[in-house]
């Protein structure tokens, strides 16, 4: 968070101290590998644009983080893990974020969206990320995965969807 304004970092630190004083496990929860012990592959998040800097992932129910960052813009959506689950409530996550409003996608690495030209590097479809297409093509080389994908496609066609 080196490009987060110093006053925002101070406010986050103050909020962290208050939460710890109130008995909430904040300091070592992420380092321990789990916040509450539950690992998830998706989580409701917001991408928050900080003034003059990047977009950061903030868990949707962590309003204190959102408020402390003094954001310029905020986009609600869901973050999906790219390959491994992450602790529920974590913010330093890696995966793909889909915005609720328009369905756009952004790549998030270690809690920070990869910035495009003045925005969060938005893409219209998940398939617009070359690494996603490469991973899909790699999976299709494995007959078990290919068979499962074919079955899912057949079921979708049969259901009229």
mmCIF file of C-alpha atoms in Angstrom:
data_model
loop_
_atom_site.group_PDB
_atom_site.id
_atom_site.type_symbol
_atom_site.label_atom_id
_atom_site.label_comp_id
_atom_site.label_asym_id
_atom_site.label_seq_id
_atom_site.Cartn_x
_atom_site.Cartn_y
_atom_site.Cartn_z
ATOM 1 C CA UNK A 1 0.000 0.000 0.000
ATOM 2 C CA UNK A 2 2.900 2.317 -0.599
ATOM 3 C CA UNK A 3 0.898 4.634 -2.853
ATOM 4 C CA UNK A 4 -1.944 5.043 -0.362
ATOM 5 C CA UNK A 5 -1.876 8.507 1.159
ATOM 6 C CA UNK A 6 -0.073 8.714 4.517
ATOM 7 C CA UNK A 7 -3.189 10.049 6.259
ATOM 8 C CA UNK A 8 -5.217 7.079 4.966
ATOM 9 C CA UNK A 9 -2.572 4.668 6.292
ATOM 10 C CA UNK A 10 -2.702 6.433 9.665
ATOM 11 C CA UNK A 11 -6.507 6.137 9.758
ATOM 12 C CA UNK A 12 -6.309 2.438 8.858
ATOM 13 C CA UNK A 13 -3.757 1.868 11.601
ATOM 14 C CA UNK A 14 -5.946 3.693 14.127
ATOM 15 C CA UNK A 15 -8.972 1.609 13.113
ATOM 16 C CA UNK A 16 -6.894 -1.577 13.397
ATOM 17 C CA UNK A 17 -5.814 -0.590 16.935
ATOM 18 C CA UNK A 18 -9.436 0.122 17.922
ATOM 19 C CA UNK A 19 -10.574 -3.219 16.537
ATOM 20 C CA UNK A 20 -7.838 -5.080 18.403
ATOM 21 C CA UNK A 21 -8.696 -3.211 21.607
ATOM 22 C CA UNK A 22 -12.302 -4.302 21.083
ATOM 23 C CA UNK A 23 -11.212 -7.938 20.931
ATOM 24 C CA UNK A 24 -11.318 -8.452 17.169
ATOM 25 C CA UNK A 25 -8.509 -10.632 15.770
ATOM 26 C CA UNK A 26 -6.910 -8.268 13.265
ATOM 27 C CA UNK A 27 -3.125 -8.290 13.573
ATOM 28 C CA UNK A 28 -2.183 -11.875 12.790
ATOM 29 C CA UNK A 29 -5.356 -13.199 11.172
ATOM 30 C CA UNK A 30 -4.123 -12.955 7.598
ATOM 31 C CA UNK A 31 -0.623 -14.165 8.502
ATOM 32 C CA UNK A 32 -2.148 -17.200 10.189
ATOM 33 C CA UNK A 33 -3.683 -18.097 6.829
ATOM 34 C CA UNK A 34 -7.299 -17.781 7.814
ATOM 35 C CA UNK A 35 -9.758 -15.173 9.009
ATOM 36 C CA UNK A 36 -12.302 -17.190 10.923
ATOM 37 C CA UNK A 37 -10.919 -20.434 9.515
ATOM 38 C CA UNK A 38 -12.987 -20.481 6.312
ATOM 39 C CA UNK A 39 -11.423 -20.541 2.859
ATOM 40 C CA UNK A 40 -13.493 -19.406 -0.131
ATOM 41 C CA UNK A 41 -13.185 -19.192 -3.909
ATOM 42 C CA UNK A 42 -15.377 -16.112 -4.198
ATOM 43 C CA UNK A 43 -16.204 -13.146 -2.031
ATOM 44 C CA UNK A 44 -18.347 -10.027 -2.258
ATOM 45 C CA UNK A 45 -15.943 -7.116 -2.681
ATOM 46 C CA UNK A 46 -15.645 -3.538 -3.785
ATOM 47 C CA UNK A 47 -12.890 -2.146 -5.945
ATOM 48 C CA UNK A 48 -12.046 1.201 -4.397
ATOM 49 C CA UNK A 49 -10.097 3.878 -6.274
ATOM 50 C CA UNK A 50 -7.864 5.908 -4.010
ATOM 51 C CA UNK A 51 -7.156 9.520 -4.977
ATOM 52 C CA UNK A 52 -4.251 9.650 -7.394
ATOM 53 C CA UNK A 53 -3.467 5.939 -7.124
ATOM 54 C CA UNK A 54 -4.641 2.428 -7.845
ATOM 55 C CA UNK A 55 -7.809 0.426 -7.247
ATOM 56 C CA UNK A 56 -7.859 -1.793 -4.150
ATOM 57 C CA UNK A 57 -10.063 -4.760 -3.255
ATOM 58 C CA UNK A 58 -12.034 -4.216 -0.054
ATOM 59 C CA UNK A 59 -14.369 -6.865 1.402
ATOM 60 C CA UNK A 60 -17.942 -5.601 0.986
ATOM 61 C CA UNK A 61 -18.724 -5.891 4.687
ATOM 62 C CA UNK A 62 -15.575 -4.056 5.833
ATOM 63 C CA UNK A 63 -16.987 -0.524 5.731
ATOM 64 C CA UNK A 64 -14.284 0.770 8.052
ATOM 65 C CA UNK A 65 -11.632 0.046 5.364
ATOM 66 C CA UNK A 66 -13.738 1.647 2.664
ATOM 67 C CA UNK A 67 -14.275 4.775 4.758
ATOM 68 C CA UNK A 68 -10.639 5.031 5.850
ATOM 69 C CA UNK A 69 -9.323 4.977 2.287
ATOM 70 C CA UNK A 70 -11.243 8.150 1.339
ATOM 71 C CA UNK A 71 -12.004 6.688 -2.065
ATOM 72 C CA UNK A 72 -12.775 8.581 -5.273
ATOM 73 C CA UNK A 73 -14.850 5.746 -6.742
ATOM 74 C CA UNK A 74 -16.182 2.395 -5.595
ATOM 75 C CA UNK A 75 -17.483 -0.513 -7.679
ATOM 76 C CA UNK A 76 -19.410 -3.367 -6.035
ATOM 77 C CA UNK A 77 -19.037 -6.921 -7.299
ATOM 78 C CA UNK A 78 -17.599 -10.369 -6.658
ATOM 79 C CA UNK A 79 -13.976 -11.455 -6.659
ATOM 80 C CA UNK A 80 -13.280 -15.010 -7.842
ATOM 81 C CA UNK A 81 -10.049 -16.774 -6.898
ATOM 82 C CA UNK A 82 -7.837 -17.428 -9.891
ATOM 83 C CA UNK A 83 -6.474 -20.772 -8.680
ATOM 84 C CA UNK A 84 -6.508 -21.235 -4.889
ATOM 85 C CA UNK A 85 -8.995 -20.346 -2.168
ATOM 86 C CA UNK A 86 -8.350 -17.385 0.106
ATOM 87 C CA UNK A 87 -9.401 -16.605 3.697
ATOM 88 C CA UNK A 88 -12.948 -15.278 4.006
ATOM 89 C CA UNK A 89 -12.751 -11.557 4.727
ATOM 90 C CA UNK A 90 -9.260 -11.166 3.290
ATOM 91 C CA UNK A 91 -8.388 -8.121 1.202
ATOM 92 C CA UNK A 92 -4.948 -9.081 -0.171
ATOM 93 C CA UNK A 93 -6.499 -11.521 -2.623
ATOM 94 C CA UNK A 94 -5.658 -12.555 -6.182
ATOM 95 C CA UNK A 95 -8.243 -13.354 -8.811
ATOM 96 C CA UNK A 96 -10.788 -11.821 -11.139
ATOM 97 C CA UNK A 97 -13.342 -9.204 -10.057
ATOM 98 C CA UNK A 98 -16.719 -8.905 -11.800
ATOM 99 C CA UNK A 99 -18.646 -5.647 -11.350
ATOM 100 C CA UNK A 100 -22.315 -5.961 -10.430
ATOM 101 C CA UNK A 101 -23.614 -3.102 -12.549
ATOM 102 C CA UNK A 102 -22.252 -3.805 -16.002
ATOM 103 C CA UNK A 103 -20.548 -7.196 -15.656
ATOM 104 C CA UNK A 104 -17.064 -5.871 -16.525
ATOM 105 C CA UNK A 105 -14.014 -7.778 -15.293
ATOM 106 C CA UNK A 106 -10.720 -6.666 -13.715
ATOM 107 C CA UNK A 107 -7.662 -8.706 -12.694
ATOM 108 C CA UNK A 108 -6.679 -8.276 -9.025
ATOM 109 C CA UNK A 109 -3.251 -9.315 -7.706
ATOM 110 C CA UNK A 110 -2.473 -9.179 -3.973
ATOM 111 C CA UNK A 111 -5.489 -6.943 -3.378
ATOM 112 C CA UNK A 112 -4.715 -4.394 -6.082
ATOM 113 C CA UNK A 113 -6.359 -4.148 -9.512
ATOM 114 C CA UNK A 114 -4.032 -4.078 -12.455
ATOM 115 C CA UNK A 115 -4.442 -0.539 -13.716
ATOM 116 C CA UNK A 116 -5.230 0.136 -17.351
ATOM 117 C CA UNK A 117 -5.453 3.556 -18.948
ATOM 118 C CA UNK A 118 -6.727 5.595 -15.999
ATOM 119 C CA UNK A 119 -9.015 2.858 -14.725
ATOM 120 C CA UNK A 120 -8.933 -0.612 -13.193
ATOM 121 C CA UNK A 121 -7.986 -2.328 -16.445
ATOM 122 C CA UNK A 122 -11.605 -3.288 -17.132
ATOM 123 C CA UNK A 123 -12.391 -5.949 -19.733
ATOM 124 C CA UNK A 124 -15.822 -6.748 -21.146
ATOM 125 C CA UNK A 125 -15.476 -10.524 -20.743
ATOM 126 C CA UNK A 126 -13.394 -12.891 -18.634
ATOM 127 C CA UNK A 127 -12.168 -14.438 -21.891
ATOM 128 C CA UNK A 128 -10.484 -11.116 -22.734
ATOM 129 C CA UNK A 129 -7.665 -12.053 -20.338
ATOM 130 C CA UNK A 130 -5.096 -14.122 -22.297
ATOM 131 C CA UNK A 131 -4.086 -16.132 -19.214
ATOM 132 C CA UNK A 132 -7.695 -17.296 -18.721
ATOM 133 C CA UNK A 133 -7.904 -18.530 -22.308
ATOM 134 C CA UNK A 134 -4.515 -20.256 -21.965
ATOM 135 C CA UNK A 135 -5.646 -21.991 -18.763
ATOM 136 C CA UNK A 136 -8.881 -23.123 -20.437
ATOM 137 C CA UNK A 137 -6.988 -24.482 -23.439
ATOM 138 C CA UNK A 138 -4.628 -26.344 -21.104
ATOM 139 C CA UNK A 139 -7.610 -27.903 -19.310
ATOM 140 C CA UNK A 140 -9.163 -29.003 -22.601
ATOM 141 C CA UNK A 141 -6.041 -31.081 -23.288
ATOM 142 C CA UNK A 142 -6.978 -33.277 -20.315
ATOM 143 C CA UNK A 143 -9.703 -35.675 -21.414
ATOM 144 C CA UNK A 144 -11.508 -35.740 -18.035
ATOM 145 C CA UNK A 145 -11.892 -31.946 -18.022
ATOM 146 C CA UNK A 146 -12.883 -31.860 -21.679
ATOM 147 C CA UNK A 147 -15.509 -34.564 -21.051
ATOM 148 C CA UNK A 148 -16.936 -32.630 -18.072
ATOM 149 C CA UNK A 149 -17.119 -29.432 -20.171
ATOM 150 C CA UNK A 150 -18.848 -31.289 -23.004
ATOM 151 C CA UNK A 151 -21.398 -32.751 -20.571
ATOM 152 C CA UNK A 152 -22.098 -29.323 -19.077
ATOM 153 C CA UNK A 153 -22.574 -27.829 -22.564
ATOM 154 C CA UNK A 154 -24.977 -30.652 -23.527
ATOM 155 C CA UNK A 155 -27.027 -30.134 -20.350
ATOM 156 C CA UNK A 156 -27.194 -26.405 -21.028
ATOM 157 C CA UNK A 157 -28.376 -26.997 -24.583
ATOM 158 C CA UNK A 158 -30.943 -29.574 -23.428
ATOM 159 C CA UNK A 159 -32.351 -27.168 -20.852
ATOM 160 C CA UNK A 160 -32.847 -24.487 -23.481
ATOM 161 C CA UNK A 161 -30.294 -22.177 -21.822
#
